[in-house]
């Protein structure tokens, strides 16, 4: 039980935010997160150890969220892009966000809803949970090379929408940052 | 032409060391690759900005549900089943006990209209303890026509009415096991329905001798 408590404590933010990206409202994200951890609790005994607990948990997270997204699309529920459905406009969650940051973040969220589910899912796994290409490949049952190219295409698609939106990325981006090797580490 | 895949892998730390070095040197002289690299990093910053902390109730709620909803161990399931079965048996015994208690439509004692003995009426309590509730006390009322005068073989004492017709019994009957009526040959008699039974006031008493009859 202590191990499980530690698992929840360490990963609840990532799991919750992945759910939030998939279902776009805090209530469903809350319910999905609980469902995921309950399933993790019940499935811990059956965990064979052929992958890390981390990968196993996020595979479970992805499967639950993907099922939810499929059911949601079957019900033809339209994703509301109204402010009230986005957590950023809920003062409980982001009371201190500057208006400009809120506008930029809103643009990003809108763009995420417009790219294909395939691109969205892989970007969410990469950017929200900081999963490596190897881990994403395990979760999605893809080759690592496929993950690499799909992430790149997802970023290009998102970028294109953000440039068109004009709020997030100006058409000509200045050289604000010196390119570096970057890091693939997890967001902790 | 910029290699978006390489730039994407670069910012994720997934590009092999040698390839990463080459790309970095290239980007120092290629504005479009540098712009693409910067945009990808800006989008990553955006993902971090839109990530929020889960509600405080999430972890406690998970713990609560885990403690409540976890499957019970096998032994507890067996014990729970046994308790359920025992409860059903007790309920069944309780119901059968109360349904076997004496039952009378008008809560009056049953009478044997053909009881022997002049001036004597017997009021017999129907002792039906232990019997099925489906069987009523009419089984033990007086024999109908065609039978010999039955001899009542009660397993308990019947109370007697006083000769003057007072209804108070000298002694209360003790309701006990079942009462059977047999004829002189010892055969168990069938009895008519309770509705056919006369009430005590309807029982025809032997007329008292009058002074005229005695003379």
CSV table of C-alpha atoms in Angstrom, one decimal:
chain,number,residue,atom,x,y,z
A,1,UNK,CA,0.0,0.0,0.0
A,2,UNK,CA,2.9,2.3,0.8
A,3,UNK,CA,4.4,1.7,-2.7
A,4,UNK,CA,1.1,2.4,-4.3
A,5,UNK,CA,0.7,5.6,-2.3
A,6,UNK,CA,4.1,6.7,-3.5
A,7,UNK,CA,3.1,5.8,-7.1
A,8,UNK,CA,0.1,8.0,-6.8
A,9,UNK,CA,2.0,10.8,-5.3
A,10,UNK,CA,4.7,10.7,-7.9
A,11,UNK,CA,2.5,10.4,-11.0
A,12,UNK,CA,-0.8,11.8,-10.3
A,13,UNK,CA,0.0,15.2,-11.9
A,14,UNK,CA,1.1,13.6,-15.1
A,15,UNK,CA,-1.7,11.2,-15.2
A,16,UNK,CA,-4.2,13.9,-14.5
A,17,UNK,CA,-2.8,16.2,-17.2
A,18,UNK,CA,-2.8,13.4,-19.8
A,19,UNK,CA,-6.4,12.8,-18.9
A,20,UNK,CA,-7.1,16.5,-19.2
A,21,UNK,CA,-5.7,16.7,-22.6
A,22,UNK,CA,-7.8,13.7,-23.8
A,23,UNK,CA,-11.1,14.7,-22.3
A,24,UNK,CA,-10.7,18.5,-22.1
A,25,UNK,CA,-12.6,19.1,-18.9
A,26,UNK,CA,-11.5,18.8,-15.3
A,27,UNK,CA,-14.4,16.7,-14.1
A,28,UNK,CA,-13.8,13.9,-16.6
A,29,UNK,CA,-10.1,14.1,-16.0
A,30,UNK,CA,-10.6,13.7,-12.3
A,31,UNK,CA,-12.9,10.6,-12.8
A,32,UNK,CA,-10.5,9.1,-15.4
A,33,UNK,CA,-7.5,9.6,-13.1
A,34,UNK,CA,-9.3,7.8,-10.3
A,35,UNK,CA,-10.3,5.0,-12.6
A,36,UNK,CA,-6.7,4.7,-13.8
A,37,UNK,CA,-5.2,4.4,-10.3
A,38,UNK,CA,-7.9,2.0,-9.2
A,39,UNK,CA,-7.1,-0.2,-12.1
A,40,UNK,CA,-3.4,0.1,-11.3
A,41,UNK,CA,-4.1,-0.9,-7.7
A,42,UNK,CA,-6.1,-4.0,-8.9
A,43,UNK,CA,-3.6,-4.9,-11.5
A,44,UNK,CA,-0.4,-4.5,-9.4
A,45,UNK,CA,-0.5,-8.2,-8.4
A,46,UNK,CA,-0.6,-9.2,-12.1
A,47,UNK,CA,2.2,-6.9,-13.1
A,48,UNK,CA,4.7,-9.1,-14.7
A,49,UNK,CA,7.6,-6.7,-14.5
A,50,UNK,CA,8.4,-7.0,-18.3
A,51,UNK,CA,8.4,-3.2,-18.4
A,52,UNK,CA,9.0,-0.5,-15.8
A,53,UNK,CA,6.1,0.3,-13.5
A,54,UNK,CA,6.3,3.8,-15.0
A,55,UNK,CA,5.7,2.5,-18.6
A,56,UNK,CA,3.0,0.1,-17.3
A,57,UNK,CA,1.1,2.9,-15.6
A,58,UNK,CA,1.2,5.2,-18.6
A,59,UNK,CA,0.2,2.4,-20.9
A,60,UNK,CA,-2.8,1.9,-18.6
A,61,UNK,CA,-3.4,5.7,-18.7
A,62,UNK,CA,-3.2,5.9,-22.4
A,63,UNK,CA,-5.6,2.9,-22.9
A,64,UNK,CA,-8.2,4.3,-20.5
A,65,UNK,CA,-8.0,7.8,-22.1
A,66,UNK,CA,-8.1,6.4,-25.7
A,67,UNK,CA,-11.2,4.4,-24.8
A,68,UNK,CA,-12.8,7.5,-23.4
A,69,UNK,CA,-11.9,9.5,-26.5
A,70,UNK,CA,-13.4,6.8,-28.7
A,71,UNK,CA,-16.6,6.7,-26.8
A,72,UNK,CA,-16.8,10.4,-26.8
A,73,UNK,CA,-16.3,10.7,-30.5
A,74,UNK,CA,-19.0,8.0,-31.0
A,75,UNK,CA,-21.4,10.1,-29.0
A,76,UNK,CA,-20.5,13.0,-31.3
A,77,UNK,CA,-19.8,15.2,-28.5
A,78,UNK,CA,-18.3,18.4,-29.7
A,79,UNK,CA,-15.4,19.7,-27.8
A,80,UNK,CA,-16.3,23.0,-26.5
A,81,UNK,CA,-13.6,25.6,-26.9
A,82,UNK,CA,-15.5,28.0,-24.7
A,83,UNK,CA,-13.5,29.4,-21.9
A,84,UNK,CA,-15.6,27.7,-19.3
A,85,UNK,CA,-14.4,24.3,-20.4
A,86,UNK,CA,-10.8,25.1,-20.3
A,87,UNK,CA,-9.1,24.9,-16.9
A,88,UNK,CA,-7.1,28.0,-17.5
A,89,UNK,CA,-10.2,30.1,-17.2
A,90,UNK,CA,-11.1,28.5,-14.0
A,91,UNK,CA,-9.7,30.6,-11.3
A,92,UNK,CA,-9.4,27.7,-9.0
A,93,UNK,CA,-6.7,26.3,-11.1
A,94,UNK,CA,-4.8,29.2,-12.5
A,95,UNK,CA,-5.5,32.3,-10.4
A,96,UNK,CA,-2.2,33.9,-11.0
A,97,UNK,CA,-1.8,33.5,-14.7
A,98,UNK,CA,-1.2,36.7,-16.6
A,99,UNK,CA,-3.7,37.4,-19.3
A,100,UNK,CA,-1.1,37.1,-22.0
A,101,UNK,CA,0.0,33.7,-20.8
A,102,UNK,CA,-3.6,32.7,-20.6
A,103,UNK,CA,-4.2,33.8,-24.2
A,104,UNK,CA,-1.2,31.9,-25.4
A,105,UNK,CA,-2.1,28.8,-23.5
A,106,UNK,CA,-5.6,29.0,-24.8
A,107,UNK,CA,-4.3,29.2,-28.4
A,108,UNK,CA,-2.2,26.0,-27.7
A,109,UNK,CA,-5.2,24.1,-26.3
A,110,UNK,CA,-7.4,25.1,-29.2
A,111,UNK,CA,-4.7,24.0,-31.7
A,112,UNK,CA,-4.4,20.7,-29.9
A,113,UNK,CA,-8.0,20.0,-30.5
A,114,UNK,CA,-7.7,20.6,-34.2
A,115,UNK,CA,-4.8,18.3,-34.9
A,116,UNK,CA,-5.5,14.6,-35.6
A,117,UNK,CA,-6.0,12.4,-32.6
A,118,UNK,CA,-3.0,10.3,-33.6
A,119,UNK,CA,-0.8,13.4,-33.4
A,120,UNK,CA,-2.4,14.7,-30.3
A,121,UNK,CA,-2.0,11.5,-28.3
A,122,UNK,CA,1.6,11.1,-29.1
A,123,UNK,CA,2.4,14.7,-28.3
A,124,UNK,CA,0.6,14.5,-25.0
A,125,UNK,CA,2.5,11.4,-24.0
A,126,UNK,CA,5.8,13.1,-24.9
A,127,UNK,CA,5.2,16.6,-23.7
A,128,UNK,CA,3.0,16.0,-20.7
A,129,UNK,CA,4.6,13.0,-19.1
A,130,UNK,CA,8.1,13.3,-20.6
A,131,UNK,CA,8.1,9.7,-21.9
A,132,UNK,CA,11.0,8.6,-24.0
A,133,UNK,CA,10.6,7.4,-27.5
A,134,UNK,CA,11.3,3.9,-26.3
A,135,UNK,CA,8.5,4.1,-23.7
A,136,UNK,CA,6.1,5.6,-26.1
A,137,UNK,CA,6.8,2.9,-28.6
A,138,UNK,CA,6.0,0.3,-25.9
A,139,UNK,CA,2.8,2.0,-24.9
A,140,UNK,CA,1.6,2.4,-28.5
A,141,UNK,CA,3.0,-0.8,-29.8
A,142,UNK,CA,5.0,1.1,-32.5
A,143,UNK,CA,8.6,1.0,-33.7
A,144,UNK,CA,10.8,3.6,-32.2
A,145,UNK,CA,11.5,5.1,-35.6
A,146,UNK,CA,7.7,5.5,-36.1
A,147,UNK,CA,7.4,7.3,-32.8
A,148,UNK,CA,10.2,9.7,-33.8
A,149,UNK,CA,8.7,10.6,-37.1
A,150,UNK,CA,5.2,10.8,-35.8
A,151,UNK,CA,6.2,13.2,-33.0
A,152,UNK,CA,8.0,15.4,-35.6
A,153,UNK,CA,4.9,15.5,-37.8
A,154,UNK,CA,2.7,16.3,-34.9
A,155,UNK,CA,4.8,19.2,-33.9
A,156,UNK,CA,4.8,20.5,-37.5
A,157,UNK,CA,1.0,20.3,-37.6
A,158,UNK,CA,0.6,22.1,-34.3
A,159,UNK,CA,3.1,24.7,-35.3
A,160,UNK,CA,1.2,25.4,-38.5
A,161,UNK,CA,-2.0,26.0,-36.6
A,162,UNK,CA,-0.3,28.2,-34.1
A,163,UNK,CA,1.3,30.4,-36.8
A,164,UNK,CA,-2.1,30.8,-38.5
A,165,UNK,CA,-3.6,31.7,-35.1
A,166,UNK,CA,-1.0,34.4,-34.8
A,167,UNK,CA,-1.2,34.6,-31.1
A,168,UNK,CA,1.2,32.0,-30.1
A,169,UNK,CA,3.9,31.9,-32.7
A,170,UNK,CA,4.6,34.9,-34.9
A,171,UNK,CA,5.3,34.1,-38.5
A,172,UNK,CA,8.8,35.0,-38.2
A,173,UNK,CA,10.2,33.7,-34.9
A,174,UNK,CA,13.2,35.7,-33.6
A,175,UNK,CA,16.4,33.9,-32.5
A,176,UNK,CA,15.4,33.9,-28.8
A,177,UNK,CA,17.1,30.8,-27.8
A,178,UNK,CA,20.5,29.4,-28.7
A,179,UNK,CA,19.9,25.9,-30.0
A,180,UNK,CA,21.0,23.1,-27.6
A,181,UNK,CA,21.0,19.4,-27.6
A,182,UNK,CA,17.9,19.5,-25.6
A,183,UNK,CA,16.8,17.0,-22.9
A,184,UNK,CA,14.6,14.0,-23.1
A,185,UNK,CA,14.2,13.6,-19.4
A,186,UNK,CA,11.0,13.2,-17.6
A,187,UNK,CA,9.0,16.1,-16.3
A,188,UNK,CA,9.0,15.6,-12.6
B,1,UNK,CA,15.6,21.9,-46.3
B,2,UNK,CA,15.3,21.5,-42.6
B,3,UNK,CA,15.2,18.1,-41.0
B,4,UNK,CA,12.3,18.6,-38.7
B,5,UNK,CA,12.6,15.0,-37.5
B,6,UNK,CA,16.2,15.5,-36.4
B,7,UNK,CA,15.4,18.9,-34.8
B,8,UNK,CA,12.4,17.3,-32.9
B,9,UNK,CA,14.6,14.4,-31.7
B,10,UNK,CA,17.3,16.9,-30.7
B,11,UNK,CA,15.0,18.8,-28.4
B,12,UNK,CA,13.9,15.5,-26.9
B,13,UNK,CA,17.4,14.3,-26.3
B,14,UNK,CA,16.9,11.4,-28.6
B,15,UNK,CA,19.4,12.2,-31.2
B,16,UNK,CA,22.7,10.3,-31.1
B,17,UNK,CA,25.6,12.4,-29.9
B,18,UNK,CA,27.4,12.8,-33.2
B,19,UNK,CA,24.2,13.7,-35.1
B,20,UNK,CA,23.3,16.2,-32.4
B,21,UNK,CA,26.7,18.0,-32.7
B,22,UNK,CA,26.3,18.2,-36.5
B,23,UNK,CA,22.8,19.6,-36.3
B,24,UNK,CA,23.8,22.2,-33.7
B,25,UNK,CA,26.6,23.5,-36.0
B,26,UNK,CA,24.2,23.6,-38.9
B,27,UNK,CA,21.6,25.6,-37.1
B,28,UNK,CA,24.1,28.3,-36.3
B,29,UNK,CA,24.1,29.1,-40.0
B,30,UNK,CA,20.5,28.2,-40.9
B,31,UNK,CA,17.8,30.6,-39.7
B,32,UNK,CA,14.9,28.4,-40.8
B,33,UNK,CA,16.2,25.4,-38.8
B,34,UNK,CA,16.8,27.7,-35.9
B,35,UNK,CA,13.3,29.1,-36.1
B,36,UNK,CA,11.9,25.6,-36.3
B,37,UNK,CA,13.9,24.6,-33.3
B,38,UNK,CA,12.7,27.7,-31.4
B,39,UNK,CA,9.1,27.1,-32.2
B,40,UNK,CA,9.3,23.5,-31.1
B,41,UNK,CA,10.8,24.6,-27.8
B,42,UNK,CA,8.1,27.3,-27.4
B,43,UNK,CA,5.4,24.7,-27.8
B,44,UNK,CA,7.1,22.6,-25.1
B,45,UNK,CA,7.0,25.6,-22.8
B,46,UNK,CA,3.3,25.9,-23.6
B,47,UNK,CA,2.7,22.3,-22.6
B,48,UNK,CA,4.3,23.0,-19.3
B,49,UNK,CA,2.3,26.2,-18.9
B,50,UNK,CA,-1.0,24.4,-19.4
B,51,UNK,CA,-0.2,21.6,-17.1
B,52,UNK,CA,-2.1,22.1,-13.8
B,53,UNK,CA,-1.9,20.4,-10.4
B,54,UNK,CA,-4.7,17.9,-9.8
B,55,UNK,CA,-7.3,18.7,-7.2
B,56,UNK,CA,-6.3,18.0,-3.6
B,57,UNK,CA,-9.1,15.5,-3.4
B,58,UNK,CA,-7.7,13.2,-6.1
B,59,UNK,CA,-5.1,11.3,-4.0
B,60,UNK,CA,-7.3,11.0,-0.9
B,61,UNK,CA,-10.2,9.9,-3.1
B,62,UNK,CA,-8.1,7.2,-4.7
B,63,UNK,CA,-7.0,5.9,-1.4
B,64,UNK,CA,-10.5,5.9,0.0
B,65,UNK,CA,-11.8,3.9,-3.0
B,66,UNK,CA,-8.9,1.5,-2.8
B,67,UNK,CA,-9.6,0.9,0.9
B,68,UNK,CA,-13.3,0.5,0.2
B,69,UNK,CA,-13.4,-1.3,-3.1
B,70,UNK,CA,-10.6,-3.7,-2.9
B,71,UNK,CA,-11.7,-7.3,-3.3
B,72,UNK,CA,-12.0,-9.0,0.1
B,73,UNK,CA,-9.8,-12.0,0.8
B,74,UNK,CA,-11.2,-15.4,0.0
B,75,UNK,CA,-11.8,-16.4,3.6
B,76,UNK,CA,-13.9,-13.4,4.3
B,77,UNK,CA,-16.0,-14.2,1.3
B,78,UNK,CA,-16.6,-17.7,2.6
B,79,UNK,CA,-17.5,-16.5,6.0
B,80,UNK,CA,-19.9,-13.9,4.5
B,81,UNK,CA,-21.6,-16.6,2.5
B,82,UNK,CA,-22.0,-18.8,5.6
B,83,UNK,CA,-23.5,-16.0,7.6
B,84,UNK,CA,-26.0,-15.4,4.8
B,85,UNK,CA,-27.1,-19.0,4.7
B,86,UNK,CA,-27.4,-19.1,8.5
B,87,UNK,CA,-29.6,-16.0,8.5
B,88,UNK,CA,-31.9,-17.6,5.9
B,89,UNK,CA,-32.2,-20.8,8.0
B,90,UNK,CA,-33.0,-18.8,11.1
B,91,UNK,CA,-35.6,-16.8,9.2
B,92,UNK,CA,-37.2,-20.0,7.8
B,93,UNK,CA,-37.4,-21.6,11.3
B,94,UNK,CA,-38.9,-18.4,12.7
B,95,UNK,CA,-41.6,-18.3,10.1
B,96,UNK,CA,-42.4,-22.0,10.4
B,97,UNK,CA,-42.7,-21.7,14.2
B,98,UNK,CA,-45.1,-18.8,14.2
B,99,UNK,CA,-47.2,-20.3,11.4
B,100,UNK,CA,-47.7,-23.5,13.4
B,101,UNK,CA,-49.3,-21.7,16.4
B,102,UNK,CA,-53.1,-22.3,17.1
B,103,UNK,CA,-55.2,-20.7,14.5
B,104,UNK,CA,-59.0,-20.1,14.7
B,105,UNK,CA,-61.1,-18.0,12.3
B,106,UNK,CA,-63.0,-16.3,15.1
B,107,UNK,CA,-60.5,-17.0,17.8
B,108,UNK,CA,-62.9,-19.2,19.6
B,109,UNK,CA,-62.3,-22.7,20.9
B,110,UNK,CA,-63.5,-25.5,18.8
B,111,UNK,CA,-66.3,-27.8,20.0
B,112,UNK,CA,-67.2,-31.3,19.3
B,113,UNK,CA,-70.9,-31.2,18.7
B,114,UNK,CA,-71.3,-35.0,19.3
B,115,UNK,CA,-69.5,-35.1,22.5
B,116,UNK,CA,-70.9,-37.8,24.8
B,117,UNK,CA,-72.4,-37.1,28.2
B,118,UNK,CA,-75.6,-35.3,29.0
B,119,UNK,CA,-75.3,-31.8,30.1
B,120,UNK,CA,-71.8,-31.7,29.5
B,121,UNK,CA,-70.2,-29.8,26.7
B,122,UNK,CA,-66.7,-30.0,26.1
B,123,UNK,CA,-64.8,-27.1,24.9
B,124,UNK,CA,-61.6,-28.3,23.5
B,125,UNK,CA,-58.7,-26.1,22.7
B,126,UNK,CA,-57.1,-27.2,19.6
B,127,UNK,CA,-53.6,-28.0,20.4
B,128,UNK,CA,-51.9,-27.6,17.2
B,129,UNK,CA,-48.4,-26.9,18.4
B,130,UNK,CA,-45.9,-28.2,16.0
B,131,UNK,CA,-48.3,-28.8,13.2
B,132,UNK,CA,-48.3,-27.2,9.8
B,133,UNK,CA,-50.2,-24.0,9.6
B,134,UNK,CA,-51.9,-25.2,6.5
B,135,UNK,CA,-53.9,-27.7,8.5
B,136,UNK,CA,-56.5,-26.2,10.5
B,137,UNK,CA,-58.3,-27.2,13.6
B,138,UNK,CA,-61.4,-28.3,11.7
B,139,UNK,CA,-59.7,-31.7,11.3
B,140,UNK,CA,-60.4,-32.3,15.0
B,141,UNK,CA,-64.0,-31.3,15.2
B,142,UNK,CA,-66.8,-33.7,15.6
B,143,UNK,CA,-67.4,-36.6,13.3
B,144,UNK,CA,-70.1,-36.2,10.7
B,145,UNK,CA,-73.0,-38.5,10.2
B,146,UNK,CA,-72.2,-42.1,9.5
B,147,UNK,CA,-69.5,-42.4,12.1
B,148,UNK,CA,-69.8,-43.9,15.5
B,149,UNK,CA,-69.8,-41.6,18.3
B,150,UNK,CA,-66.2,-40.7,18.5
B,151,UNK,CA,-64.1,-41.1,21.5
B,152,UNK,CA,-61.9,-38.2,22.0
B,153,UNK,CA,-58.4,-39.1,22.7
B,154,UNK,CA,-56.9,-35.9,23.7
B,155,UNK,CA,-53.4,-35.8,24.7
B,156,UNK,CA,-54.2,-33.0,26.9
B,157,UNK,CA,-56.9,-32.4,29.4
B,158,UNK,CA,-60.1,-30.8,28.0
B,159,UNK,CA,-61.8,-28.3,30.2
B,160,UNK,CA,-65.4,-28.9,31.2
B,161,UNK,CA,-68.2,-26.4,31.3
B,162,UNK,CA,-70.3,-26.2,34.4
B,163,UNK,CA,-73.7,-27.9,34.2
B,164,UNK,CA,-75.5,-24.7,34.6
B,165,UNK,CA,-74.1,-23.6,31.3
B,166,UNK,CA,-71.4,-21.2,32.7
B,167,UNK,CA,-68.7,-21.0,30.3
B,168,UNK,CA,-65.8,-20.6,32.7
B,169,UNK,CA,-63.7,-23.7,32.8
B,170,UNK,CA,-62.8,-25.3,36.0
B,171,UNK,CA,-59.3,-25.8,34.7
B,172,UNK,CA,-57.6,-24.4,31.7
B,173,UNK,CA,-56.7,-26.8,29.1
B,174,UNK,CA,-53.1,-27.4,28.4
B,175,UNK,CA,-52.5,-27.1,24.7
B,176,UNK,CA,-50.0,-29.7,23.8
B,177,UNK,CA,-49.4,-32.1,20.9
B,178,UNK,CA,-52.0,-32.8,18.4
B,179,UNK,CA,-55.4,-34.0,19.2
B,180,UNK,CA,-56.8,-36.9,17.3
B,181,UNK,CA,-60.4,-38.2,17.1
B,182,UNK,CA,-60.9,-41.9,16.7
B,183,UNK,CA,-64.0,-44.0,16.5
B,184,UNK,CA,-64.7,-47.0,18.7
B,185,UNK,CA,-62.7,-49.1,16.3
B,186,UNK,CA,-59.7,-46.9,16.8
B,187,UNK,CA,-59.7,-45.4,13.3
B,188,UNK,CA,-58.7,-41.8,13.0
B,189,UNK,CA,-61.7,-39.7,12.0
B,190,UNK,CA,-61.9,-37.0,9.4
B,191,UNK,CA,-63.6,-33.8,10.5
B,192,UNK,CA,-65.8,-31.3,8.8
B,193,UNK,CA,-64.8,-27.7,8.1
B,194,UNK,CA,-64.7,-25.1,10.9
B,195,UNK,CA,-67.7,-23.2,9.5
B,196,UNK,CA,-69.8,-26.3,10.1
B,197,UNK,CA,-68.9,-26.2,13.7
B,198,UNK,CA,-71.5,-24.8,15.9
B,199,UNK,CA,-70.6,-22.1,18.4
B,200,UNK,CA,-71.0,-22.9,22.0
B,201,UNK,CA,-74.4,-21.1,22.1
B,202,UNK,CA,-75.6,-23.2,19.2
B,203,UNK,CA,-74.7,-26.5,20.7
B,204,UNK,CA,-77.9,-28.3,21.4
B,205,UNK,CA,-78.0,-29.1,25.1
B,206,UNK,CA,-80.0,-32.0,26.4
B,207,UNK,CA,-83.2,-30.6,27.6
B,208,UNK,CA,-83.3,-30.4,31.4
B,209,UNK,CA,-85.9,-32.6,33.0
B,210,UNK,CA,-88.9,-30.7,33.8
B,211,UNK,CA,-91.1,-31.4,36.7
B,212,UNK,CA,-93.8,-32.7,34.3
B,213,UNK,CA,-91.5,-35.3,32.8
B,214,UNK,CA,-90.5,-36.6,36.1
B,215,UNK,CA,-94.0,-37.1,37.3
